[in-house]
């Protein structure tokens, strides 16, 4: 049985504020919310398009260097043709396009929660500022899920 | 180019995020291209990240070094820790690890080909960037893109079932593995493997067709000759999990063969340069970093092995070596063809392992005489990966040295960029065509920039040209939206 709501966070838990996505997922998972599936990964990848199938709503969560403090919410976001450059990771807009082509159908409504990060050093903990941003983002998410 | 001018080129530490690369092209007094330097995210801090930790934590910790090849780091570290605990793996443990590793090879090569490389190859290097990516591929070649997603998914499933989790898996532990496969897990993977093999064959055929169609261009693009290095099995077969080190000169003359990787430092030196965080490995038998650089990865492995121990991939290897009188072997774009041959080999190997009853065994762990030093070497998707640790009497790591695949290819990538710059840089101005071709040359190596953060909001590539006096002549970049911008 596919949960109607998917929350998907990504990032490297050992790179300072890059842990914001996985930390968000850990905190939300601990609430045991019904009808919500929480997934995390290091990066957003092409096969994650398959995780969007059968959902009513999707929330993507990532750390952002450019988001407003403490977080920014965008959406419903649309499929787009973002250029990959050298990165092996995909952005949510590109993932939605993969979904459209794979299923020949529009994706479910998807939103992007960008939590402002400040420092991304290997081995560093989440910065104090990022932890405040995370708390604020979680407050927002609880309302979004109501 | 004086030392003083070299020092004027700095790397902004804030740019050290996944997806950001910086290239500097240095001109001589006559404005001819003299050097090219790729500055990519370096793995500075890796060793410090590991030191002071209990050795049994290391295979899991090192997964955090890279979001793309966590399994490679996991297994290289686990192999090093096998040495620390003095263990010889049980057949079940070794085969489960191999299954995990070939799952990683499969999914990583699929990602690179379907997501990053094939858009360049199918649409042309100068096609508009909005089209020349996976999204364009999905629009114009939906079946190819679809199969790419499914091969990736399958590879990830192999990893999940062998490592126990989708990410942060703990499948490999010092001396063995945590789990083997259940009957249901094996059946689930067997169900789809034949389709995966078929699609992998199609991918090889597609690259081969592109080489045949654009033979002259593929042969000459970013071409340079170099020694190569990889692991091979005692039989000389391709073996991506274990073996001895083999290196040959560009003309095929042997440099060393079946060398014990546990003493890799006798063969490989590491140099540093003031303008890069990345080390410059070299083969000591050839002298120093200037003369001893080499390449690793799919092209090296397919060219250096005596045979591939799975029939379909070995047939393709022979085709590859014979193509255009062997010219594909020295072509930078030959990496793509070789990579797909390896993807096919990975799929065939997974099938063979799934039919081996040892993967259902219960003897998972071995022990032995505790050692102070452990070295683990594996052929990761991008090339040879070396993990080296010393552990004290308190079981804490007191020294770590890692040479990752992308670092081995450091100078080789610079040479590829240099060849492109000679061909496409006209005067001092960076054109979009130059930037496109630099991108294509770098992408052939599949450098892993994922050992850094990927957080949203950074540019993927910046190119600068410096004159002989060290002053910047031109600077252009491709921003995160794919736009070409001149500064």
Coordinates of C-alpha atoms in Angstrom, one line a residue:
Chain A
X1 CA 0.0 0.0 0.0
X2 CA 1.6 3.3 -1.1
X3 CA 1.3 6.1 1.4
X4 CA -0.5 9.1 -0.1
X5 CA 2.1 11.6 1.1
X6 CA 5.8 11.2 0.4
X7 CA 8.4 13.4 2.2
X8 CA 11.8 13.0 0.5
X9 CA 14.9 14.6 2.0
X10 CA 18.4 14.3 0.8
X11 CA 21.9 15.3 1.8
X12 CA 25.1 14.0 3.4
X13 CA 24.7 13.6 7.2
X14 CA 28.4 14.0 7.7
X15 CA 28.8 17.3 5.9
X16 CA 27.7 20.0 8.3
X17 CA 24.5 21.6 7.2
X18 CA 24.1 19.2 4.3
X19 CA 22.6 17.0 6.9
X20 CA 19.4 19.2 7.0
X21 CA 17.5 17.0 4.6
X22 CA 18.2 13.7 6.3
X23 CA 17.8 15.3 9.8
X24 CA 14.4 16.6 8.7
X25 CA 13.4 13.1 7.6
X26 CA 14.6 11.6 10.9
X27 CA 12.6 14.0 13.0
X28 CA 9.4 13.6 10.9
X29 CA 9.7 9.8 10.8
X30 CA 9.9 9.8 14.6
X31 CA 6.4 11.3 14.7
X32 CA 5.0 8.1 13.1
X33 CA 2.5 10.1 11.1
X34 CA -0.2 8.0 9.3
X35 CA -0.4 8.1 5.5
X36 CA 3.1 9.6 5.3
X37 CA 6.2 7.8 4.0
X38 CA 9.5 9.4 4.7
X39 CA 12.5 8.6 2.5
X40 CA 16.0 9.9 2.4
X41 CA 19.1 9.5 0.3
X42 CA 22.5 11.1 -0.3
X43 CA 21.3 12.7 -3.5
X44 CA 18.3 12.9 -5.7
X45 CA 18.7 10.4 -8.5
X46 CA 16.8 9.3 -11.6
X47 CA 15.3 6.2 -10.1
X48 CA 13.7 8.3 -7.4
X49 CA 11.1 9.2 -10.0
X50 CA 9.6 5.7 -9.3
X51 CA 9.1 6.7 -5.6
X52 CA 6.6 9.5 -6.7
X53 CA 4.2 7.1 -8.3
X54 CA 0.8 6.7 -6.6
X55 CA 1.2 9.7 -4.3
X56 CA -1.3 12.5 -3.6
X57 CA 1.4 15.0 -2.5
X58 CA 5.1 15.1 -2.4
X59 CA 7.4 17.3 -0.3
X60 CA 11.1 17.5 -1.3
X61 CA 13.5 18.7 1.4
X62 CA 17.1 19.8 0.9
X63 CA 19.6 22.1 2.4
X64 CA 20.1 25.3 0.4
X65 CA 22.9 27.9 0.3
X66 CA 20.7 30.5 -1.3
X67 CA 17.3 30.0 0.4
X68 CA 15.9 32.8 2.6
X69 CA 16.4 32.4 6.3
X70 CA 15.1 30.1 7.9
X71 CA 13.6 28.3 4.9
X72 CA 11.8 28.7 1.6
X73 CA 8.9 26.8 0.2
X74 CA 8.2 26.6 -3.5
X75 CA 5.5 24.8 -5.3
X76 CA 3.7 23.2 -6.7
X77 CA 6.9 22.9 -8.7
X78 CA 7.0 22.1 -12.3
X79 CA 9.0 19.8 -14.5
X80 CA 11.9 21.5 -16.2
X81 CA 15.0 20.9 -18.2
X82 CA 17.8 21.8 -15.8
X83 CA 21.2 21.1 -17.1
X84 CA 23.2 18.5 -15.2
X85 CA 26.7 19.8 -15.8
X86 CA 29.0 17.4 -14.0
X87 CA 26.8 16.6 -11.1
X88 CA 25.5 13.1 -10.7
X89 CA 22.5 14.5 -8.8
X90 CA 19.2 15.6 -10.2
X91 CA 17.2 18.5 -9.0
X92 CA 13.5 18.1 -8.3
X93 CA 12.4 19.8 -11.5
X94 CA 14.4 17.4 -13.5
X95 CA 13.1 14.5 -11.5
X96 CA 9.5 15.5 -12.4
X97 CA 10.4 15.5 -16.1
X98 CA 11.8 12.0 -15.7
X99 CA 8.6 11.0 -14.0
X100 CA 6.5 12.5 -16.9
X101 CA 8.4 10.7 -19.5
X102 CA 8.5 7.4 -17.6
X103 CA 4.8 7.3 -16.8
X104 CA 3.5 9.4 -19.6
X105 CA 1.4 11.2 -17.0
X106 CA 1.8 14.4 -14.9
X107 CA 3.4 13.9 -11.5
X108 CA 1.5 14.4 -8.3
X109 CA 1.7 18.0 -6.8
X110 CA 5.2 18.4 -5.5
X111 CA 6.6 21.1 -3.2
X112 CA 10.2 21.9 -2.4
X113 CA 11.3 22.9 1.1
X114 CA 14.7 24.5 1.0
X115 CA 16.2 24.9 4.5
X116 CA 18.9 27.4 4.7
X117 CA 22.4 26.0 5.4
X118 CA 25.6 27.9 6.2
X119 CA 28.5 25.5 6.4
X120 CA 29.1 22.2 4.6
X121 CA 32.4 20.9 6.0
X122 CA 33.1 17.2 6.1
X123 CA 32.9 15.9 9.7
X124 CA 31.3 19.1 11.0
X125 CA 28.0 18.9 12.9
X126 CA 25.0 20.9 11.8
X127 CA 25.6 24.6 12.6
X128 CA 23.5 26.2 15.4
X129 CA 21.9 28.4 12.8
X130 CA 20.9 25.4 10.7
X131 CA 19.4 23.7 13.7
X132 CA 17.2 26.7 14.3
X133 CA 16.2 26.7 10.6
X134 CA 15.4 23.0 10.9
X135 CA 13.1 23.5 13.8
X136 CA 11.3 26.3 12.0
X137 CA 11.0 24.1 8.9
X138 CA 9.6 21.2 10.9
X139 CA 6.9 23.6 12.4
X140 CA 5.9 24.6 8.9
X141 CA 5.8 20.9 7.8
X142 CA 3.5 19.9 10.6
X143 CA 1.0 22.5 9.4
X144 CA 1.5 21.5 5.8
X145 CA 0.6 17.9 6.7
X146 CA -2.6 18.8 8.7
Chain B
X1 CA 54.7 30.6 -16.5
X2 CA 56.3 31.7 -13.2
X3 CA 55.6 30.4 -9.8
X4 CA 54.5 33.9 -8.8
X5 CA 51.7 33.8 -11.4
X6 CA 50.7 30.3 -10.5
X7 CA 50.0 31.6 -7.0
X8 CA 47.6 34.1 -8.3
X9 CA 45.2 31.3 -9.1
X10 CA 43.2 30.6 -6.1
X11 CA 40.4 28.1 -5.4
X12 CA 37.5 29.5 -3.5
X13 CA 36.8 27.0 -0.7
X14 CA 33.1 28.1 -0.8
X15 CA 33.0 26.7 -4.3
X16 CA 33.7 23.2 -3.0
X17 CA 30.2 21.8 -3.5
X18 CA 29.1 18.9 -5.6
X19 CA 28.6 19.9 -9.3
X20 CA 31.1 22.7 -9.3
X21 CA 34.2 22.4 -11.4
X22 CA 36.7 25.1 -12.3
X23 CA 39.1 25.0 -15.2
X24 CA 42.0 27.3 -15.8
X25 CA 43.8 27.4 -19.1
X26 CA 47.3 29.0 -19.0
X27 CA 48.8 30.6 -22.1
X28 CA 52.5 31.2 -22.9
X29 CA 54.1 34.4 -24.2
X30 CA 52.7 33.8 -27.7
X31 CA 49.2 33.2 -26.3
X32 CA 49.5 29.5 -27.1
X33 CA 47.9 27.1 -24.7
X34 CA 50.5 25.8 -22.4
X35 CA 48.6 24.1 -19.5
X36 CA 45.1 23.2 -18.5
X37 CA 44.1 22.6 -14.9
X38 CA 40.9 21.2 -13.6
X39 CA 40.2 22.2 -10.0
X40 CA 37.5 20.0 -8.6
X41 CA 36.2 19.3 -5.2
X42 CA 38.9 17.6 -3.3
X43 CA 38.7 15.1 -0.6
X44 CA 40.7 17.2 1.8
X45 CA 39.6 16.2 5.3
X46 CA 38.8 12.6 4.5
X47 CA 41.6 11.2 6.5
X48 CA 41.0 13.5 9.5
X49 CA 37.4 12.5 9.4
X50 CA 38.4 8.9 9.9
X51 CA 41.3 9.2 12.3
X52 CA 40.5 8.5 16.0
X53 CA 37.5 6.2 15.2
X54 CA 37.3 2.6 16.2
X55 CA 38.3 0.5 13.2
X56 CA 35.0 -1.4 13.0
X57 CA 33.1 1.8 12.4
X58 CA 35.2 2.8 9.4
X59 CA 33.3 0.8 6.6
X60 CA 30.1 2.6 7.5
X61 CA 31.7 6.0 8.2
X62 CA 33.4 6.1 4.8
X63 CA 30.1 5.8 3.0
X64 CA 29.5 9.4 4.1
X65 CA 32.5 10.5 1.9
X66 CA 30.5 10.2 -1.3
X67 CA 26.9 10.2 -2.2
X68 CA 27.5 8.4 -5.5
X69 CA 29.9 5.6 -4.7
X70 CA 29.3 4.9 -1.0
X71 CA 29.4 1.2 -1.7
X72 CA 32.9 1.5 -3.2
X73 CA 34.3 3.2 -0.1
X74 CA 32.4 0.8 2.1
X75 CA 33.9 -2.2 0.4
X76 CA 37.5 -0.8 0.1
X77 CA 37.4 0.0 3.8
X78 CA 35.9 -3.4 4.7
X79 CA 38.8 -5.1 2.8
X80 CA 41.3 -3.1 4.7
X81 CA 39.6 -4.0 7.9
X82 CA 39.7 -7.7 6.9
X83 CA 43.5 -7.3 7.0
X84 CA 43.3 -5.6 10.4
X85 CA 41.4 -8.5 11.9
X86 CA 43.5 -11.0 9.9
X87 CA 40.5 -12.7 8.3
X88 CA 40.2 -14.7 5.1
X89 CA 36.7 -14.3 3.9
X90 CA 34.3 -17.2 3.7
X91 CA 32.9 -18.0 0.2
X92 CA 29.5 -16.6 1.2
X93 CA 31.0 -13.4 2.5
X94 CA 33.1 -12.8 -0.6
X95 CA 30.3 -13.5 -3.0
X96 CA 27.8 -11.3 -1.2
X97 CA 30.4 -8.5 -1.3
X98 CA 31.0 -9.1 -5.0
X99 CA 27.3 -9.0 -5.6
X100 CA 27.0 -5.7 -3.8
X101 CA 30.0 -4.4 -5.7
X102 CA 28.8 -5.4 -9.1
X103 CA 25.4 -3.9 -8.3
X104 CA 27.2 -0.7 -7.6
X105 CA 29.1 -0.9 -10.9
X106 CA 25.9 -1.6 -12.7
X107 CA 24.0 1.4 -11.3
X108 CA 26.9 3.8 -11.4
X109 CA 27.7 3.1 -15.0
X110 CA 24.0 3.3 -15.9
X111 CA 23.7 6.6 -14.3
X112 CA 26.7 8.0 -16.1
X113 CA 25.8 6.7 -19.5
X114 CA 22.1 7.4 -19.5
X115 CA 22.1 10.6 -17.5
X116 CA 25.4 12.3 -18.3
X117 CA 27.1 10.9 -21.3
X118 CA 24.5 9.7 -23.8
X119 CA 22.9 13.2 -24.3
X120 CA 26.3 14.5 -25.5
X121 CA 26.7 11.5 -27.8
X122 CA 23.2 11.4 -29.2
X123 CA 22.6 15.1 -29.6
X124 CA 26.1 16.3 -30.4
X125 CA 28.5 18.3 -28.3
X126 CA 27.2 21.7 -29.4
X127 CA 23.5 21.0 -29.0
X128 CA 21.7 23.4 -26.8
X129 CA 22.1 22.4 -23.2
X130 CA 18.4 22.4 -22.5
X131 CA 18.2 19.4 -24.9
X132 CA 21.6 17.9 -24.1
X133 CA 20.8 16.3 -20.8
X134 CA 18.7 13.5 -19.4
X135 CA 15.5 15.5 -19.7
X136 CA 16.2 16.0 -23.4
X137 CA 17.0 12.4 -23.7
X138 CA 13.8 11.4 -22.1
X139 CA 11.9 13.6 -24.5
X140 CA 13.6 12.4 -27.7
X141 CA 14.7 8.9 -26.8
X142 CA 12.1 7.9 -24.1
X143 CA 12.9 4.1 -24.3
X144 CA 16.6 4.7 -23.7
X145 CA 15.9 7.0 -20.7
X146 CA 13.3 4.6 -19.3
X147 CA 15.8 1.7 -19.4
X148 CA 18.4 3.8 -17.7
X149 CA 16.0 4.4 -14.8
X150 CA 15.2 0.7 -14.5
X151 CA 18.8 -0.4 -14.7
X152 CA 19.6 2.1 -11.9
X153 CA 16.7 0.9 -9.9
X154 CA 17.8 -2.7 -10.2
X155 CA 21.4 -1.9 -9.2
X156 CA 20.2 -0.1 -6.2
X157 CA 18.0 -3.1 -5.3
X158 CA 21.0 -5.4 -5.4
X159 CA 22.8 -3.0 -3.0
X160 CA 19.8 -2.8 -0.7
X161 CA 19.4 -6.6 -0.5
X162 CA 23.1 -7.2 0.1
X163 CA 23.8 -4.2 2.4
X164 CA 20.5 -4.5 4.3
X165 CA 19.4 -0.9 3.7
X166 CA 18.7 1.5 0.9
X167 CA 21.5 3.8 2.2
X168 CA 23.9 3.7 5.0
X169 CA 24.0 -0.1 4.6
X170 CA 26.2 -2.1 6.9
X171 CA 26.5 -5.2 4.7
X172 CA 30.3 -5.5 4.9
X173 CA 32.0 -5.7 8.3
X174 CA 35.6 -6.5 9.2
X175 CA 36.0 -10.2 8.4
X176 CA 32.8 -10.7 6.5
X177 CA 29.3 -9.6 5.9
X178 CA 26.2 -9.1 8.0
X179 CA 23.7 -11.1 5.9
X180 CA 23.4 -13.4 3.0
X181 CA 20.4 -13.6 0.6
X182 CA 17.1 -15.3 1.4
X183 CA 15.4 -17.4 -1.2
X184 CA 12.8 -14.7 -1.8
X185 CA 15.5 -12.1 -2.2
X186 CA 17.4 -14.2 -4.7
X187 CA 14.2 -15.0 -6.7
X188 CA 13.3 -11.3 -6.8
X189 CA 16.6 -10.3 -8.3
X190 CA 16.7 -13.3 -10.7
X191 CA 13.3 -12.3 -12.1
X192 CA 14.7 -9.1 -13.7
X193 CA 18.3 -9.9 -14.4
X194 CA 17.8 -11.2 -17.9
X195 CA 16.1 -8.0 -19.0
X196 CA 18.9 -6.0 -17.4
X197 CA 21.5 -8.0 -19.4
X198 CA 19.5 -7.4 -22.6
X199 CA 19.3 -3.7 -22.0
X200 CA 23.0 -3.6 -21.2
X201 CA 23.8 -5.3 -24.5
X202 CA 21.7 -2.6 -26.2
X203 CA 23.7 0.1 -24.5
X204 CA 26.9 -1.4 -25.8
X205 CA 25.5 -1.6 -29.3
X206 CA 24.4 2.0 -29.1
X207 CA 27.9 3.3 -28.2
X208 CA 29.5 1.0 -30.8
X209 CA 27.1 2.4 -33.5
X210 CA 28.0 6.0 -32.5
X211 CA 31.7 5.2 -32.8
X212 CA 31.1 3.7 -36.2
X213 CA 29.1 6.7 -37.3
X214 CA 31.5 9.3 -36.0
X215 CA 34.7 7.4 -36.2
X216 CA 37.1 10.2 -37.1
X217 CA 35.7 12.6 -34.5
X218 CA 35.6 10.0 -31.7
X219 CA 39.2 8.9 -32.5
X220 CA 40.6 12.4 -32.4
X221 CA 38.6 14.2 -29.7
X222 CA 40.6 15.0 -26.6
X223 CA 43.1 12.3 -27.6
X224 CA 46.3 11.7 -25.6
X225 CA 48.3 8.6 -24.8
X226 CA 49.1 7.5 -21.3
X227 CA 50.1 4.5 -19.2
X228 CA 47.2 2.8 -17.4
X229 CA 46.7 0.8 -14.2
X230 CA 44.1 -1.5 -12.8
X231 CA 43.6 -4.7 -10.7
X232 CA 43.5 -8.0 -12.6
X233 CA 42.8 -11.5 -11.3
X234 CA 45.7 -14.0 -11.1
X235 CA 44.5 -15.4 -14.4
X236 CA 44.7 -12.0 -16.0
X237 CA 40.9 -11.7 -16.1
X238 CA 39.1 -8.5 -15.4
X239 CA 38.2 -8.5 -11.7
X240 CA 36.6 -5.4 -10.2
X241 CA 36.6 -6.7 -6.6
X242 CA 40.1 -8.0 -6.0
X243 CA 43.4 -9.0 -7.6
X244 CA 46.9 -7.7 -8.2
X245 CA 47.9 -4.4 -9.7
X246 CA 48.9 -4.3 -13.4
X247 CA 50.3 -1.2 -15.2
X248 CA 51.4 -0.8 -18.7
X249 CA 52.9 2.0 -20.8
X250 CA 50.8 3.6 -23.5
X251 CA 52.4 1.2 -26.1
X252 CA 51.4 -1.8 -24.0
X253 CA 54.8 -2.5 -22.5
X254 CA 54.5 -3.9 -19.0
X255 CA 55.5 -1.8 -16.0
X256 CA 54.4 -4.2 -13.3
X257 CA 52.0 -7.1 -13.1
X258 CA 50.1 -8.9 -10.4
X259 CA 51.7 -6.6 -7.9
X260 CA 50.6 -6.9 -4.3
X261 CA 48.4 -3.9 -3.6
X262 CA 49.1 -4.2 0.1
X263 CA 52.4 -2.5 -0.6
X264 CA 51.0 0.0 -3.1
X265 CA 53.2 2.8 -1.8
X266 CA 56.2 1.0 -3.4
X267 CA 54.6 1.5 -6.8
X268 CA 52.6 4.7 -6.5
X269 CA 53.8 8.1 -5.3
X270 CA 51.7 11.1 -4.5
X271 CA 52.7 14.7 -5.4
X272 CA 51.0 17.9 -4.5
X273 CA 50.8 21.2 -6.4
X274 CA 50.3 24.7 -4.9
X275 CA 47.2 25.3 -7.1
X276 CA 45.2 22.3 -6.3
X277 CA 43.8 20.5 -3.2
X278 CA 43.9 17.3 -5.2
X279 CA 47.0 15.0 -5.1
X280 CA 48.9 14.0 -8.2
X281 CA 49.6 10.2 -8.0
X282 CA 52.4 8.8 -10.2
X283 CA 54.0 5.5 -11.0
X284 CA 57.3 5.5 -9.3
X285 CA 58.8 3.3 -12.0
X286 CA 58.3 6.2 -14.4
X287 CA 59.9 8.8 -12.1
X288 CA 57.9 11.7 -10.9
X289 CA 54.4 13.3 -11.2
X290 CA 55.4 15.0 -14.5
X291 CA 56.4 11.7 -16.2
X292 CA 54.6 9.1 -14.2
X293 CA 50.9 10.0 -14.4
X294 CA 48.5 7.4 -15.7
X295 CA 44.8 6.7 -16.2
X296 CA 42.5 4.4 -14.5
X297 CA 38.9 3.3 -14.9
X298 CA 36.9 1.5 -17.5
X299 CA 39.2 2.3 -20.5
X300 CA 42.2 1.1 -18.5
X301 CA 40.5 -2.0 -17.3
X302 CA 39.1 -3.2 -20.6
X303 CA 42.4 -2.5 -22.3
X304 CA 44.7 -4.1 -19.7
X305 CA 42.8 -7.3 -18.8
X306 CA 43.6 -10.5 -20.8
X307 CA 39.9 -11.4 -20.9
X308 CA 36.6 -10.7 -19.3
X309 CA 35.3 -13.7 -17.5
X310 CA 31.7 -13.4 -18.8
X311 CA 31.0 -14.4 -22.4
X312 CA 28.9 -11.5 -23.7
X313 CA 31.2 -8.8 -22.3
X314 CA 34.3 -10.6 -23.5
X315 CA 32.9 -10.7 -27.0
X316 CA 32.3 -6.9 -26.8
X317 CA 35.8 -6.4 -25.4
X318 CA 37.3 -8.1 -28.5
X319 CA 35.1 -5.9 -30.8
X320 CA 36.3 -2.8 -28.9
X321 CA 40.0 -3.7 -29.2
X322 CA 39.7 -4.5 -32.9
X323 CA 37.7 -1.4 -33.8
X324 CA 39.5 1.0 -36.0
X325 CA 42.8 -0.9 -35.6
X326 CA 42.7 -0.4 -31.8
X327 CA 42.2 3.3 -32.0
X328 CA 39.2 3.3 -29.6
X329 CA 41.5 2.1 -26.8
X330 CA 43.4 5.4 -26.8
X331 CA 40.4 7.7 -27.4
X332 CA 39.1 9.7 -24.5
X333 CA 35.5 8.9 -25.7
X334 CA 36.5 5.2 -25.6
X335 CA 35.8 5.5 -21.9
X336 CA 32.1 5.4 -22.8
X337 CA 32.3 2.3 -24.8
X338 CA 34.4 0.5 -22.2
X339 CA 32.1 1.6 -19.5
X340 CA 29.1 0.0 -21.2
X341 CA 31.1 -3.2 -21.7
X342 CA 31.7 -3.2 -17.9
X343 CA 28.1 -2.6 -17.3
X344 CA 27.2 -5.7 -19.3
X345 CA 29.9 -7.6 -17.5
X346 CA 28.4 -6.5 -14.2
X347 CA 25.0 -7.7 -15.2
X348 CA 26.3 -11.0 -16.3
X349 CA 28.3 -11.4 -13.1
X350 CA 25.3 -10.6 -11.0
X351 CA 23.4 -13.3 -12.9
X352 CA 26.2 -15.9 -12.2
X353 CA 26.3 -14.9 -8.5
X354 CA 22.6 -15.2 -8.1
X355 CA 22.8 -18.8 -9.4
X356 CA 25.6 -19.6 -6.9
X357 CA 24.2 -21.3 -3.8
X358 CA 27.0 -19.8 -1.7
X359 CA 25.1 -16.5 -1.6
X360 CA 22.5 -18.3 0.6
X361 CA 25.2 -19.6 2.9
X362 CA 25.3 -19.0 6.7
X363 CA 29.1 -18.8 7.2
X364 CA 29.3 -15.0 7.2
X365 CA 32.3 -14.1 9.4
X366 CA 35.9 -15.1 9.8
X367 CA 38.5 -14.1 12.3
X368 CA 42.3 -14.3 12.5
X369 CA 45.4 -12.7 13.9
X370 CA 45.0 -9.0 14.6
X371 CA 47.2 -6.7 12.5
X372 CA 48.2 -3.0 12.8
X373 CA 47.9 -2.1 9.1
X374 CA 45.2 -2.7 6.6
X375 CA 45.1 -1.9 2.9
X376 CA 42.0 -2.4 0.8
X377 CA 41.9 -1.8 -2.9
X378 CA 39.0 -2.2 -5.2
X379 CA 38.1 -1.2 -8.8
X380 CA 35.4 1.3 -8.2
X381 CA 33.2 2.5 -11.1
X382 CA 35.6 5.3 -11.9
X383 CA 38.8 3.4 -11.3
X384 CA 41.2 2.0 -8.7
X385 CA 40.3 3.0 -5.1
X386 CA 42.8 2.7 -2.3
X387 CA 42.1 2.7 1.4
X388 CA 45.0 2.4 3.8
X389 CA 44.7 2.5 7.6
X390 CA 46.9 2.0 10.7
X391 CA 45.1 1.0 13.9
X392 CA 46.6 1.3 17.4
X393 CA 46.3 -1.1 20.3
X394 CA 43.2 0.7 21.5
X395 CA 41.5 -0.2 18.1
X396 CA 41.5 3.4 17.0
X397 CA 42.5 4.5 13.5
X398 CA 45.7 6.5 13.9
X399 CA 46.4 7.0 10.2
X400 CA 44.4 6.9 7.1
X401 CA 45.4 7.5 3.5
X402 CA 42.9 7.3 0.6
X403 CA 43.6 7.6 -3.1
X404 CA 40.3 7.8 -4.8
X405 CA 39.6 7.0 -8.4
X406 CA 39.1 10.5 -9.6
X407 CA 42.5 11.5 -8.1
X408 CA 44.3 8.8 -10.1
X409 CA 42.8 10.4 -13.2
X410 CA 43.8 13.9 -12.1
X411 CA 46.5 14.6 -14.7
X412 CA 44.8 12.5 -17.3
X413 CA 41.8 14.8 -17.1
X414 CA 44.1 17.8 -17.4
X415 CA 45.6 16.3 -20.5
X416 CA 42.2 15.8 -22.1
X417 CA 41.3 19.4 -21.4
X418 CA 44.6 20.5 -22.8
X419 CA 43.9 18.6 -26.0
X420 CA 40.5 20.2 -26.3
X421 CA 41.9 23.7 -25.6
X422 CA 44.5 23.2 -28.3
X423 CA 41.7 22.3 -30.7
X424 CA 39.0 24.8 -29.7
X425 CA 40.5 27.8 -28.0
X426 CA 41.0 30.5 -30.6
X427 CA 43.0 33.4 -29.2
X428 CA 42.1 34.2 -25.6
X429 CA 38.3 34.2 -25.6
X430 CA 36.3 31.4 -24.1
X431 CA 33.4 30.4 -26.4
X432 CA 30.4 28.3 -25.6
X433 CA 31.8 25.7 -28.0
X434 CA 35.0 25.5 -26.0
X435 CA 33.1 25.2 -22.8
X436 CA 30.9 22.5 -24.3
X437 CA 33.9 20.5 -25.4
X438 CA 35.7 20.8 -22.1
X439 CA 32.6 19.5 -20.4
X440 CA 32.4 16.5 -22.8
X441 CA 36.1 15.7 -22.2
X442 CA 35.8 15.8 -18.4
X443 CA 32.5 13.8 -18.4
X444 CA 34.2 10.9 -20.3
X445 CA 36.2 10.2 -17.1
X446 CA 33.0 10.4 -15.0
X447 CA 34.8 12.3 -12.2
X448 CA 33.1 12.0 -8.9
X449 CA 32.4 15.5 -7.5
X450 CA 30.0 14.0 -5.1
X451 CA 32.4 13.8 -2.3
X452 CA 31.2 17.2 -1.4
X453 CA 27.8 18.6 -0.7
X454 CA 25.3 19.0 -3.4
X455 CA 23.2 21.7 -1.8
X456 CA 21.1 23.7 -4.1
X457 CA 22.3 26.9 -5.5
X458 CA 25.7 26.5 -7.1
X459 CA 27.1 26.7 -10.6
X460 CA 28.5 23.6 -12.3
X461 CA 31.4 24.9 -14.4
X462 CA 33.7 27.9 -14.6
X463 CA 36.5 28.4 -17.1
X464 CA 39.3 31.0 -17.0
X465 CA 42.1 31.8 -19.3
X466 CA 45.3 33.3 -17.9
X467 CA 48.0 35.0 -19.9
X468 CA 51.8 34.4 -19.4
X469 CA 52.0 37.3 -17.0
X470 CA 49.4 35.7 -14.8
X471 CA 46.6 38.1 -15.6
X472 CA 43.1 36.8 -16.4
X473 CA 42.2 37.2 -20.1
X474 CA 38.7 35.8 -20.0
X475 CA 36.3 34.1 -17.7
X476 CA 33.0 32.3 -18.5
X477 CA 30.8 30.0 -16.7
X478 CA 27.8 27.7 -17.1
X479 CA 25.4 28.5 -14.3
X480 CA 23.1 26.1 -12.5
X481 CA 20.4 26.8 -15.1
X482 CA 22.7 25.9 -17.9
X483 CA 23.2 29.4 -19.1
X484 CA 26.5 30.5 -20.7
X485 CA 27.7 33.6 -19.0
X486 CA 30.8 35.8 -19.6
X487 CA 32.3 37.8 -16.7

